[in-house]
Amino acid sequence: EAQVTQNPRYLITVTGKKLTVTCSQNMNHEYMSWYRQDPGLGLRQIYYSMNVEVTDKGDVPEGYKVSRKEKRNFPLILESPSPNQTSLYFCATRSPPGRGLITYEQYFGPGTRLTVT
Amino acid sequence: EDKVVQSPLSLVVHEGDTVTLNCSYEVTNFRSLLWYKQEKKAPTFLFMLTSSGIEKKSGRLSSILDKKELFSILNITATQTGDSAIYLCAVELNYGGSQGNLIFGKGTKLSVKP
């Protein structure tokens, strides 16, 4: 079954304590990305990766790091979390365009609700 | 600056009503427009639109794109309480002829009352 998994699903932590949210996909997709979703602001992209070892900043990268050492995993790292990073985080992957298609479907992980106190 | 604007932000209707959700965009390099439905969890894909004037349909949902006027609409006929959700519009940017990033609107929250 095609899946994007995230861990943990829920996390309450304190300011300054480094954390990592993992994202893993079993679909061999090249493109992966991280979003945060906040009330009134919608989904905003944090970082994305076109392929292994290729990452780039999205709209709101400050305070976050990512790595893409292998195709299936794309962890999101908060070196020193702050309360303004309290949010709902989604990892997403994108299938390559099918034959005759210009584009694809984007698959979202189940989300990670992070609270930083 | 690339942007996607959805309206209304929130909508309350009764079962059986027909609703139209709007999505307008201003982007430098358009590739496609996508609609998603988000209930209490992750967004799920509804439609992808790339050509003007061609309606995409799935059951009671349909969508169309106008690339000249830079907008899309999502129609839901005979609404049901299960249609209650946030509907997200996203525009994919062209990235050197290949897949690009998605710019999301803020969403329209639809509530369908029995």
PDB file of C-alpha atoms in Angstrom:
ATOM      1  CA  GLU A   1       0.000   0.000   0.000  1.00  0.00           C
ATOM      2  CA  ALA A   2       1.302   3.431  -0.976  1.00  0.00           C
ATOM      3  CA  GLN A   3       2.153   5.303   2.178  1.00  0.00           C
ATOM      4  CA  VAL A   4       3.713   8.427   3.610  1.00  0.00           C
ATOM      5  CA  THR A   5       4.401   8.016   7.298  1.00  0.00           C
ATOM      6  CA  GLN A   6       5.366  10.631   9.844  1.00  0.00           C
ATOM      7  CA  ASN A   7       6.588  10.245  13.388  1.00  0.00           C
ATOM      8  CA  PRO A   8       5.719  11.323  15.911  1.00  0.00           C
ATOM      9  CA  ARG A   9       2.082  12.175  15.263  1.00  0.00           C
ATOM     10  CA  TYR A  10       1.873  14.364  18.360  1.00  0.00           C
ATOM     11  CA  LEU A  11       4.649  16.057  20.289  1.00  0.00           C
ATOM     12  CA  ILE A  12       4.730  18.520  23.147  1.00  0.00           C
ATOM     13  CA  THR A  13       8.175  19.867  23.868  1.00  0.00           C
ATOM     14  CA  VAL A  14       9.961  22.811  25.458  1.00  0.00           C
ATOM     15  CA  THR A  15      11.749  25.748  23.898  1.00  0.00           C
ATOM     16  CA  GLY A  16      15.276  24.984  22.768  1.00  0.00           C
ATOM     17  CA  LYS A  17      15.153  21.199  22.889  1.00  0.00           C
ATOM     18  CA  LYS A  18      16.208  19.832  19.514  1.00  0.00           C
ATOM     19  CA  LEU A  19      13.739  17.553  17.797  1.00  0.00           C
ATOM     20  CA  THR A  20      13.346  15.637  14.565  1.00  0.00           C
ATOM     21  CA  VAL A  21      10.136  14.730  12.785  1.00  0.00           C
ATOM     22  CA  THR A  22      10.655  11.809  10.462  1.00  0.00           C
ATOM     23  CA  CYS A  23       8.991  11.291   7.104  1.00  0.00           C
ATOM     24  CA  SER A  24       9.204   8.109   5.093  1.00  0.00           C
ATOM     25  CA  GLN A  25       7.602   7.032   1.817  1.00  0.00           C
ATOM     26  CA  ASN A  26       7.430   3.679   0.090  1.00  0.00           C
ATOM     27  CA  MET A  27       6.554   4.889  -3.404  1.00  0.00           C
ATOM     28  CA  ASN A  28      10.052   5.691  -4.698  1.00  0.00           C
ATOM     29  CA  HIS A  29       9.030   9.295  -5.309  1.00  0.00           C
ATOM     30  CA  GLU A  30      11.774  11.782  -6.036  1.00  0.00           C
ATOM     31  CA  TYR A  31       9.986  14.910  -4.866  1.00  0.00           C
ATOM     32  CA  MET A  32       9.306  15.380  -1.153  1.00  0.00           C
ATOM     33  CA  SER A  33       8.365  18.448   0.823  1.00  0.00           C
ATOM     34  CA  TRP A  34       7.405  19.741   4.245  1.00  0.00           C
ATOM     35  CA  TYR A  35       4.518  22.094   4.997  1.00  0.00           C
ATOM     36  CA  ARG A  36       3.190  23.710   8.104  1.00  0.00           C
ATOM     37  CA  GLN A  37      -0.467  24.560   8.487  1.00  0.00           C
ATOM     38  CA  ASP A  38      -1.683  27.339  10.770  1.00  0.00           C
ATOM     39  CA  PRO A  39      -5.189  28.773  11.224  1.00  0.00           C
ATOM     40  CA  GLY A  40      -5.794  31.661   8.862  1.00  0.00           C
ATOM     41  CA  LEU A  41      -2.508  31.109   7.050  1.00  0.00           C
ATOM     42  CA  GLY A  42      -3.161  27.870   5.204  1.00  0.00           C
ATOM     43  CA  LEU A  43      -0.449  25.481   4.104  1.00  0.00           C
ATOM     44  CA  ARG A  44       3.003  26.990   3.737  1.00  0.00           C
ATOM     45  CA  GLN A  45       5.999  25.163   2.374  1.00  0.00           C
ATOM     46  CA  ILE A  46       9.050  24.902   4.606  1.00  0.00           C
ATOM     47  CA  TYR A  47      11.537  22.937   2.518  1.00  0.00           C
ATOM     48  CA  TYR A  48      11.411  20.675  -0.486  1.00  0.00           C
ATOM     49  CA  SER A  49      13.658  18.147  -2.156  1.00  0.00           C
ATOM     50  CA  MET A  50      13.726  17.283  -5.835  1.00  0.00           C
ATOM     51  CA  ASN A  51      15.887  14.227  -5.265  1.00  0.00           C
ATOM     52  CA  VAL A  52      18.530  12.697  -3.024  1.00  0.00           C
ATOM     53  CA  GLU A  53      21.003  15.310  -1.780  1.00  0.00           C
ATOM     54  CA  VAL A  54      18.992  18.099  -3.448  1.00  0.00           C
ATOM     55  CA  THR A  55      17.063  20.318  -1.050  1.00  0.00           C
ATOM     56  CA  ASP A  56      15.866  23.885  -1.214  1.00  0.00           C
ATOM     57  CA  LYS A  57      14.031  26.433   0.883  1.00  0.00           C
ATOM     58  CA  GLY A  58      10.333  26.959   0.608  1.00  0.00           C
ATOM     59  CA  ASP A  59       8.404  29.978   1.839  1.00  0.00           C
ATOM     60  CA  VAL A  60       9.072  29.666   5.587  1.00  0.00           C
ATOM     61  CA  PRO A  61      12.406  27.880   6.139  1.00  0.00           C
ATOM     62  CA  GLU A  62      13.657  29.879   9.148  1.00  0.00           C
ATOM     63  CA  GLY A  63      14.266  27.706  12.181  1.00  0.00           C
ATOM     64  CA  TYR A  64      14.167  24.434  10.250  1.00  0.00           C
ATOM     65  CA  LYS A  65      16.662  22.105   8.611  1.00  0.00           C
ATOM     66  CA  VAL A  66      16.182  19.072   6.401  1.00  0.00           C
ATOM     67  CA  SER A  67      18.297  16.333   4.906  1.00  0.00           C
ATOM     68  CA  ARG A  68      17.767  13.896   2.057  1.00  0.00           C
ATOM     69  CA  LYS A  69      20.400  11.214   2.288  1.00  0.00           C
ATOM     70  CA  GLU A  70      18.194   8.547   0.756  1.00  0.00           C
ATOM     71  CA  LYS A  71      15.151   8.704  -1.445  1.00  0.00           C
ATOM     72  CA  ARG A  72      12.624   7.312   0.997  1.00  0.00           C
ATOM     73  CA  ASN A  73      13.358   9.571   3.995  1.00  0.00           C
ATOM     74  CA  PHE A  74      13.105  13.326   4.458  1.00  0.00           C
ATOM     75  CA  PRO A  75      13.411  14.305   8.139  1.00  0.00           C
ATOM     76  CA  LEU A  76      12.554  17.778   9.411  1.00  0.00           C
ATOM     77  CA  ILE A  77      14.879  19.062  12.115  1.00  0.00           C
ATOM     78  CA  LEU A  78      14.182  21.844  14.585  1.00  0.00           C
ATOM     79  CA  GLU A  79      17.536  22.642  16.189  1.00  0.00           C
ATOM     80  CA  SER A  80      16.123  25.027  18.775  1.00  0.00           C
ATOM     81  CA  PRO A  81      12.314  24.996  18.697  1.00  0.00           C
ATOM     82  CA  SER A  82      10.412  28.104  19.699  1.00  0.00           C
ATOM     83  CA  PRO A  83       6.711  28.619  20.522  1.00  0.00           C
ATOM     84  CA  ASN A  84       6.061  30.169  17.099  1.00  0.00           C
ATOM     85  CA  GLN A  85       6.848  26.775  15.599  1.00  0.00           C
ATOM     86  CA  THR A  86       3.789  25.319  17.268  1.00  0.00           C
ATOM     87  CA  SER A  87       1.863  24.059  14.273  1.00  0.00           C
ATOM     88  CA  LEU A  88       0.527  21.112  12.302  1.00  0.00           C
ATOM     89  CA  TYR A  89       3.222  19.718  10.011  1.00  0.00           C
ATOM     90  CA  PHE A  90       2.682  17.701   6.860  1.00  0.00           C
ATOM     91  CA  CYS A  91       5.185  15.795   4.820  1.00  0.00           C
ATOM     92  CA  ALA A  92       4.222  15.265   1.198  1.00  0.00           C
ATOM     93  CA  THR A  93       5.558  13.344  -1.763  1.00  0.00           C
ATOM     94  CA  ARG A  94       4.747  13.648  -5.406  1.00  0.00           C
ATOM     95  CA  SER A  95       4.466  10.956  -8.002  1.00  0.00           C
ATOM     96  CA  PRO A  96       6.201  11.561 -11.296  1.00  0.00           C
ATOM     97  CA  PRO A  97       3.903  12.485 -14.178  1.00  0.00           C
ATOM     98  CA  GLY A  98       2.231   9.501 -15.737  1.00  0.00           C
ATOM     99  CA  ARG A  99       2.260   8.869 -19.434  1.00  0.00           C
ATOM    100  CA  GLY A 100       0.365  11.629 -21.184  1.00  0.00           C
ATOM    101  CA  LEU A 101       0.003  13.628 -17.985  1.00  0.00           C
ATOM    102  CA  ILE A 102       1.656  16.886 -17.257  1.00  0.00           C
ATOM    103  CA  THR A 103       1.567  16.267 -13.567  1.00  0.00           C
ATOM    104  CA  TYR A 104       0.618  13.854 -10.841  1.00  0.00           C
ATOM    105  CA  GLU A 105      -0.868  13.454  -7.455  1.00  0.00           C
ATOM    106  CA  GLN A 106       0.606  14.762  -4.255  1.00  0.00           C
ATOM    107  CA  TYR A 107       0.388  12.418  -1.296  1.00  0.00           C
ATOM    108  CA  PHE A 108       0.311  13.837   2.200  1.00  0.00           C
ATOM    109  CA  GLY A 109       1.429  12.158   5.369  1.00  0.00           C
ATOM    110  CA  PRO A 110      -1.003  12.017   8.308  1.00  0.00           C
ATOM    111  CA  GLY A 111       0.422  15.125   9.977  1.00  0.00           C
ATOM    112  CA  THR A 112       2.406  15.867  13.132  1.00  0.00           C
ATOM    113  CA  ARG A 113       0.901  18.204  15.677  1.00  0.00           C
ATOM    114  CA  LEU A 114       3.749  19.969  17.461  1.00  0.00           C
ATOM    115  CA  THR A 115       3.386  22.159  20.530  1.00  0.00           C
ATOM    116  CA  VAL A 116       6.398  24.094  21.810  1.00  0.00           C
ATOM    117  CA  THR A 117       5.983  25.584  25.274  1.00  0.00           C
TER     118      THR A 117
ATOM    119  CA  GLU B   1       5.060  37.567  -5.511  1.00  0.00           C
ATOM    120  CA  ASP B   2       3.145  34.413  -6.403  1.00  0.00           C
ATOM    121  CA  LYS B   3      -0.191  34.130  -4.652  1.00  0.00           C
ATOM    122  CA  VAL B   4      -3.367  32.083  -4.574  1.00  0.00           C
ATOM    123  CA  VAL B   5      -6.532  33.578  -3.110  1.00  0.00           C
ATOM    124  CA  GLN B   6      -9.605  31.570  -2.196  1.00  0.00           C
ATOM    125  CA  SER B   7     -13.064  32.872  -1.452  1.00  0.00           C
ATOM    126  CA  PRO B   8     -15.101  32.755   0.572  1.00  0.00           C
ATOM    127  CA  LEU B   9     -12.970  31.841   3.583  1.00  0.00           C
ATOM    128  CA  SER B  10     -15.938  30.234   5.262  1.00  0.00           C
ATOM    129  CA  LEU B  11     -19.368  29.108   4.116  1.00  0.00           C
ATOM    130  CA  VAL B  12     -22.356  27.557   5.868  1.00  0.00           C
ATOM    131  CA  VAL B  13     -25.084  25.905   3.814  1.00  0.00           C
ATOM    132  CA  HIS B  14     -27.870  23.363   4.269  1.00  0.00           C
ATOM    133  CA  GLU B  15     -27.963  19.864   2.863  1.00  0.00           C
ATOM    134  CA  GLY B  16     -29.121  19.868  -0.732  1.00  0.00           C
ATOM    135  CA  ASP B  17     -27.732  23.304  -1.535  1.00  0.00           C
ATOM    136  CA  THR B  18     -25.282  23.878  -4.367  1.00  0.00           C
ATOM    137  CA  VAL B  19     -22.064  25.718  -3.566  1.00  0.00           C
ATOM    138  CA  THR B  20     -19.368  27.346  -5.649  1.00  0.00           C
ATOM    139  CA  LEU B  21     -15.884  27.847  -4.251  1.00  0.00           C
ATOM    140  CA  ASN B  22     -13.522  30.283  -5.910  1.00  0.00           C
ATOM    141  CA  CYS B  23      -9.786  30.284  -6.440  1.00  0.00           C
ATOM    142  CA  SER B  24      -7.897  33.083  -8.175  1.00  0.00           C
ATOM    143  CA  TYR B  25      -4.180  33.184  -8.733  1.00  0.00           C
ATOM    144  CA  GLU B  26      -1.304  35.386  -9.763  1.00  0.00           C
ATOM    145  CA  VAL B  27       1.845  33.428 -10.474  1.00  0.00           C
ATOM    146  CA  THR B  28       4.847  33.957 -12.677  1.00  0.00           C
ATOM    147  CA  ASN B  29       4.953  30.528 -14.271  1.00  0.00           C
ATOM    148  CA  PHE B  30       1.738  28.485 -14.143  1.00  0.00           C
ATOM    149  CA  ARG B  31       1.814  24.763 -14.701  1.00  0.00           C
ATOM    150  CA  SER B  32      -1.406  23.371 -13.190  1.00  0.00           C
ATOM    151  CA  LEU B  33      -4.068  24.019 -10.563  1.00  0.00           C
ATOM    152  CA  LEU B  34      -5.117  21.445  -7.995  1.00  0.00           C
ATOM    153  CA  TRP B  35      -8.020  21.107  -5.577  1.00  0.00           C
ATOM    154  CA  TYR B  36      -7.849  19.208  -2.297  1.00  0.00           C
ATOM    155  CA  LYS B  37     -10.348  18.317   0.415  1.00  0.00           C
ATOM    156  CA  GLN B  38      -9.168  18.370   4.013  1.00  0.00           C
ATOM    157  CA  GLU B  39     -11.301  16.931   6.780  1.00  0.00           C
ATOM    158  CA  LYS B  40      -9.737  16.295  10.153  1.00  0.00           C
ATOM    159  CA  LYS B  41      -6.544  14.929   8.749  1.00  0.00           C
ATOM    160  CA  ALA B  42      -4.288  15.298   5.722  1.00  0.00           C
ATOM    161  CA  PRO B  43      -5.533  16.859   2.468  1.00  0.00           C
ATOM    162  CA  THR B  44      -6.786  14.439  -0.150  1.00  0.00           C
ATOM    163  CA  PHE B  45      -6.510  15.112  -3.858  1.00  0.00           C
ATOM    164  CA  LEU B  46      -9.665  16.004  -5.810  1.00  0.00           C
ATOM    165  CA  PHE B  47      -8.783  17.449  -9.203  1.00  0.00           C
ATOM    166  CA  MET B  48      -5.921  18.625 -11.335  1.00  0.00           C
ATOM    167  CA  LEU B  49      -6.616  21.203 -14.033  1.00  0.00           C
ATOM    168  CA  THR B  50      -4.254  22.262 -16.753  1.00  0.00           C
ATOM    169  CA  SER B  51      -6.419  23.432 -19.653  1.00  0.00           C
ATOM    170  CA  SER B  52      -8.972  26.205 -19.792  1.00  0.00           C
ATOM    171  CA  GLY B  53     -12.617  25.401 -20.247  1.00  0.00           C
ATOM    172  CA  ILE B  54     -12.428  21.651 -19.710  1.00  0.00           C
ATOM    173  CA  GLU B  55     -14.610  20.575 -16.815  1.00  0.00           C
ATOM    174  CA  LYS B  56     -13.395  17.850 -14.502  1.00  0.00           C
ATOM    175  CA  LYS B  57     -16.147  15.909 -12.781  1.00  0.00           C
ATOM    176  CA  SER B  58     -16.315  13.398  -9.963  1.00  0.00           C
ATOM    177  CA  GLY B  59     -19.796  12.584  -8.713  1.00  0.00           C
ATOM    178  CA  ARG B  60     -21.344  15.741  -7.313  1.00  0.00           C
ATOM    179  CA  LEU B  61     -18.085  17.682  -7.552  1.00  0.00           C
ATOM    180  CA  SER B  62     -16.879  19.483 -10.631  1.00  0.00           C
ATOM    181  CA  SER B  63     -14.219  22.030 -11.404  1.00  0.00           C
ATOM    182  CA  ILE B  64     -13.151  24.236 -14.263  1.00  0.00           C
ATOM    183  CA  LEU B  65     -10.191  26.494 -14.983  1.00  0.00           C
ATOM    184  CA  ASP B  66     -10.050  29.834 -16.770  1.00  0.00           C
ATOM    185  CA  LYS B  67      -6.428  30.566 -17.646  1.00  0.00           C
ATOM    186  CA  LYS B  68      -7.273  33.881 -19.246  1.00  0.00           C
ATOM    187  CA  GLU B  69      -8.985  35.293 -16.171  1.00  0.00           C
ATOM    188  CA  LEU B  70      -6.690  33.322 -13.814  1.00  0.00           C
ATOM    189  CA  PHE B  71      -9.256  31.553 -11.706  1.00  0.00           C
ATOM    190  CA  SER B  72     -10.894  28.238 -11.033  1.00  0.00           C
ATOM    191  CA  ILE B  73     -14.170  27.228  -9.419  1.00  0.00           C
ATOM    192  CA  LEU B  74     -15.139  24.100  -7.548  1.00  0.00           C
ATOM    193  CA  ASN B  75     -18.840  23.259  -7.611  1.00  0.00           C
ATOM    194  CA  ILE B  76     -20.572  20.895  -5.246  1.00  0.00           C
ATOM    195  CA  THR B  77     -24.182  20.051  -6.030  1.00  0.00           C
ATOM    196  CA  ALA B  78     -26.736  18.529  -3.646  1.00  0.00           C
ATOM    197  CA  THR B  79     -24.394  19.012  -0.697  1.00  0.00           C
ATOM    198  CA  GLN B  80     -24.288  16.475   2.132  1.00  0.00           C
ATOM    199  CA  THR B  81     -22.986  16.773   5.682  1.00  0.00           C
ATOM    200  CA  GLY B  82     -20.027  14.644   4.607  1.00  0.00           C
ATOM    201  CA  ASP B  83     -18.937  17.454   2.308  1.00  0.00           C
ATOM    202  CA  SER B  84     -18.091  19.547   5.363  1.00  0.00           C
ATOM    203  CA  ALA B  85     -14.356  20.179   5.125  1.00  0.00           C
ATOM    204  CA  ILE B  86     -11.730  22.715   4.210  1.00  0.00           C
ATOM    205  CA  TYR B  87     -11.241  22.892   0.462  1.00  0.00           C
ATOM    206  CA  LEU B  88      -7.750  23.872  -0.630  1.00  0.00           C
ATOM    207  CA  CYS B  89      -6.684  25.257  -3.964  1.00  0.00           C
ATOM    208  CA  ALA B  90      -3.034  25.066  -5.024  1.00  0.00           C
ATOM    209  CA  VAL B  91      -1.165  26.249  -8.088  1.00  0.00           C
ATOM    210  CA  GLU B  92       1.839  24.311  -9.309  1.00  0.00           C
ATOM    211  CA  LEU B  93       4.635  26.415 -10.690  1.00  0.00           C
ATOM    212  CA  ASN B  94       6.619  25.477 -13.741  1.00  0.00           C
ATOM    213  CA  TYR B  95      10.189  24.609 -12.857  1.00  0.00           C
ATOM    214  CA  GLY B  96      12.301  24.440 -15.977  1.00  0.00           C
ATOM    215  CA  GLY B  97       9.602  22.444 -17.751  1.00  0.00           C
ATOM    216  CA  SER B  98       9.340  19.968 -14.919  1.00  0.00           C
ATOM    217  CA  GLN B  99       7.424  19.667 -11.665  1.00  0.00           C
ATOM    218  CA  GLY B 100       7.538  22.736  -9.494  1.00  0.00           C
ATOM    219  CA  ASN B 101       6.393  23.830  -6.092  1.00  0.00           C
ATOM    220  CA  LEU B 102       2.821  24.238  -5.001  1.00  0.00           C
ATOM    221  CA  ILE B 103       1.464  27.550  -3.740  1.00  0.00           C
ATOM    222  CA  PHE B 104      -1.606  26.959  -1.561  1.00  0.00           C
ATOM    223  CA  GLY B 105      -4.502  29.264  -0.891  1.00  0.00           C
ATOM    224  CA  LYS B 106      -5.756  29.627   2.668  1.00  0.00           C
ATOM    225  CA  GLY B 107      -8.699  27.381   2.028  1.00  0.00           C
ATOM    226  CA  THR B 108     -12.479  27.646   2.178  1.00  0.00           C
ATOM    227  CA  LYS B 109     -14.123  26.092   5.216  1.00  0.00           C
ATOM    228  CA  LEU B 110     -17.438  24.584   4.170  1.00  0.00           C
ATOM    229  CA  SER B 111     -19.993  23.553   6.773  1.00  0.00           C
ATOM    230  CA  VAL B 112     -23.074  21.676   5.606  1.00  0.00           C
ATOM    231  CA  LYS B 113     -25.943  21.652   8.122  1.00  0.00           C
ATOM    232  CA  PRO B 114     -28.543  18.870   8.136  1.00  0.00           C
TER     233      PRO B 114
END
